[in-house]
């Protein structure tokens, strides 16, 4: 279960801070890669713009709307991958994403927590993006 | 029981009838406030279907044997029960469908194919559930009809002045949701019906949210079609009703076709069974029909007038409380009659997070756009929380909701 009520208040504050003042928020212009996706069932939306340089993610910004988990995850993920090798970023697993989210999320909120990662993978894999089996 | 509303004593007894209300969710007593989505079932409904399956199960209309006869009788009696409950003339006007959505689709497809031609107009309201909108969008593309939409006036109720200008000689049907699943607003059918009658148009009412809560008599309402779902009124899923005036149903072609809806079939063609079975193709939900019948027994034993009065009290109580909380953004309920259905947000908290947290308190509410995206866009509402009450809910449960809402607000605003 996602125990937003039970978690350490300090961790909760970190997440709320990401939600209120997200890192890397906005849109790169010009940008090489621009991609947007959402969870139609709950209306969460994430748009990412990315510029690359010498095989690395040179800069990345996101914008979107939705619940605290989807937006904080995007803030945290964009921090994680800025400056990272593209090939390395492609390999980020769901488990890594959830670990970096700081707070535990339960099965009902997994889609929220993993939306940003899905958008990033779509951006980096381009036409080769196949998605996850359980999407 | 000549009280006008339900007494505390009675509510206590009613709650005993619903086994699920004893459940704990995350260690807390379940507070079920998602009744606009589906309602919980009393023991009597569950047992009735269990009894049927244990003792009377057989397919209807096909068998000479005892079980077949019993099952057929019970299935037809369920039609009669519904007919009596909503004031229809006979069971010939009661078509069993899967749910209100299927009933509305039946009208859009069958009635339209017989009575609409290009450039005819259908007038709907901005607050229709997708189930009374999407079928008409499809008919617009298929037949070439035009759709018009009655919006809200500044008080937040249907703009009857606008309705008068939209309903013209070109209008062939007016479709309206009886009570909004988003705002709780109960629409006054009479003036719309009069406008429709004056131009010779039919009137279709989506009663999915109204029939569970409001005394409905289709003869008094004098509408042409009325659709509702069993599962929103204590009955099982998989069964609903479309009421239609007999002379209209007689003239309409079948919707779904196959077994049970025919009279004779040759390789050259077929003739149709009598009403209502002309519209009930294939083996229907006869187990669920007995549950639907029993759900109506339950509601009638309490009395729809008294249920409605009790829920009106709940509506005022919850409205006054939510409206007085400055961290709550509440939609609707400022004018007109309203069901105890509330769309709102906690300021600064996304409704999904709020619903997730309310679940920790054992409180079940819906979050999302409630299958009414055009209304949400029109009112500049994004997603919202929705708390919807029924006869087994109490003011004490509402109080627990208020406390939880404040805790959640504070968690996000420390």
GROMACS .gro file of N, CA and C in nm, chain B residues 314-335 342-345 347 401-402 405:
model
   90
  449UNK      N    1  -2.936   1.458   0.450
  449UNK     CA    2  -2.791   1.434   0.439
  449UNK      C    3  -2.727   1.536   0.346
  450UNK      N    4  -2.797   1.563   0.236
  450UNK     CA    5  -2.743   1.656   0.135
  450UNK      C    6  -2.721   1.793   0.197
  451UNK      N    7  -2.819   1.843   0.270
  451UNK     CA    8  -2.806   1.977   0.332
  451UNK      C    9  -2.694   1.977   0.435
  452UNK      N   10  -2.690   1.869   0.514
  452UNK     CA   11  -2.590   1.859   0.620
  452UNK      C   12  -2.448   1.860   0.561
  453UNK      N   13  -2.426   1.777   0.462
  453UNK     CA   14  -2.292   1.768   0.402
  453UNK      C   15  -2.260   1.897   0.328
  454UNK      N   16  -2.359   1.951   0.258
  454UNK     CA   17  -2.335   2.077   0.186
  454UNK      C   18  -2.290   2.187   0.281
  455UNK      N   19  -2.363   2.203   0.390
  455UNK     CA   20  -2.330   2.312   0.482
  455UNK      C   21  -2.190   2.296   0.540
  456UNK      N   22  -2.153   2.174   0.569
  456UNK     CA   23  -2.019   2.151   0.624
  456UNK      C   24  -1.909   2.173   0.521
  457UNK      N   25  -1.924   2.112   0.404
  457UNK     CA   26  -1.819   2.127   0.302
  457UNK      C   27  -1.806   2.273   0.261
  458UNK      N   28  -1.921   2.339   0.251
  458UNK     CA   29  -1.922   2.478   0.207
  458UNK      C   30  -1.855   2.571   0.307
  459UNK      N   31  -1.853   2.529   0.434
  459UNK     CA   32  -1.795   2.617   0.536
  459UNK      C   33  -1.645   2.592   0.554
  460UNK      N   34  -1.590   2.491   0.486
  460UNK     CA   35  -1.447   2.464   0.500
  460UNK      C   36  -1.373   2.543   0.393
  461UNK      N   37  -1.285   2.635   0.437
  461UNK     CA   38  -1.224   2.723   0.336
  461UNK      C   39  -1.118   2.651   0.252
  462UNK      N   40  -1.079   2.531   0.292
  462UNK     CA   41  -0.981   2.458   0.211
  462UNK      C   42  -1.048   2.361   0.114
  463UNK      N   43  -1.180   2.367   0.108
  463UNK     CA   44  -1.254   2.279   0.016
  463UNK      C   45  -1.315   2.363  -0.096
  464UNK      N   46  -1.293   2.315  -0.219
  464UNK     CA   47  -1.355   2.379  -0.334
  464UNK      C   48  -1.469   2.288  -0.378
  465UNK      N   49  -1.593   2.334  -0.357
  465UNK     CA   50  -1.710   2.251  -0.383
  465UNK      C   51  -1.783   2.300  -0.508
  466UNK      N   52  -1.827   2.207  -0.591
  466UNK     CA   53  -1.898   2.244  -0.714
  466UNK      C   54  -2.048   2.217  -0.698
  467UNK      N   55  -2.129   2.309  -0.750
  467UNK     CA   56  -2.274   2.288  -0.751
  467UNK      C   57  -2.339   2.305  -0.614
  468UNK      N   58  -2.463   2.257  -0.604
  468UNK     CA   59  -2.540   2.258  -0.479
  468UNK      C   60  -2.584   2.397  -0.433
  469UNK      N   61  -2.566   2.498  -0.518
  469UNK     CA   62  -2.604   2.634  -0.478
  469UNK      C   63  -2.750   2.662  -0.513
  470UNK      N   64  -2.805   2.586  -0.608
  470UNK     CA   65  -2.943   2.612  -0.651
  470UNK      C   66  -3.010   2.480  -0.688
  477UNK      N   67  -2.149   1.485  -0.422
  477UNK     CA   68  -2.067   1.605  -0.409
  477UNK      C   69  -1.936   1.591  -0.483
  478UNK      N   70  -1.912   1.682  -0.577
  478UNK     CA   71  -1.781   1.690  -0.642
  478UNK      C   72  -1.704   1.804  -0.579
  479UNK      N   73  -1.583   1.776  -0.536
  479UNK     CA   74  -1.505   1.881  -0.468
  479UNK      C   75  -1.357   1.847  -0.472
  480UNK      N   76  -1.277   1.945  -0.435
  480UNK     CA   77  -1.133   1.923  -0.420
  480UNK      C   78  -1.083   1.982  -0.290
  482UNK      N   79  -0.798   2.201  -0.151
  482UNK     CA   80  -0.707   2.295  -0.216
  482UNK      C   81  -0.563   2.247  -0.207
  536UNK      N   82  -1.563   1.188   0.746
  536UNK     CA   83  -1.509   1.238   0.619
  536UNK      C   84  -1.451   1.378   0.638
  537UNK      N   85  -1.526   1.464   0.707
  537UNK     CA   86  -1.480   1.603   0.725
  537UNK      C   87  -1.346   1.605   0.800
  540UNK      N   88  -1.067   1.491   0.571
  540UNK     CA   89  -1.033   1.593   0.471
  540UNK      C   90  -0.940   1.698   0.531
   0.00000   0.00000   0.00000
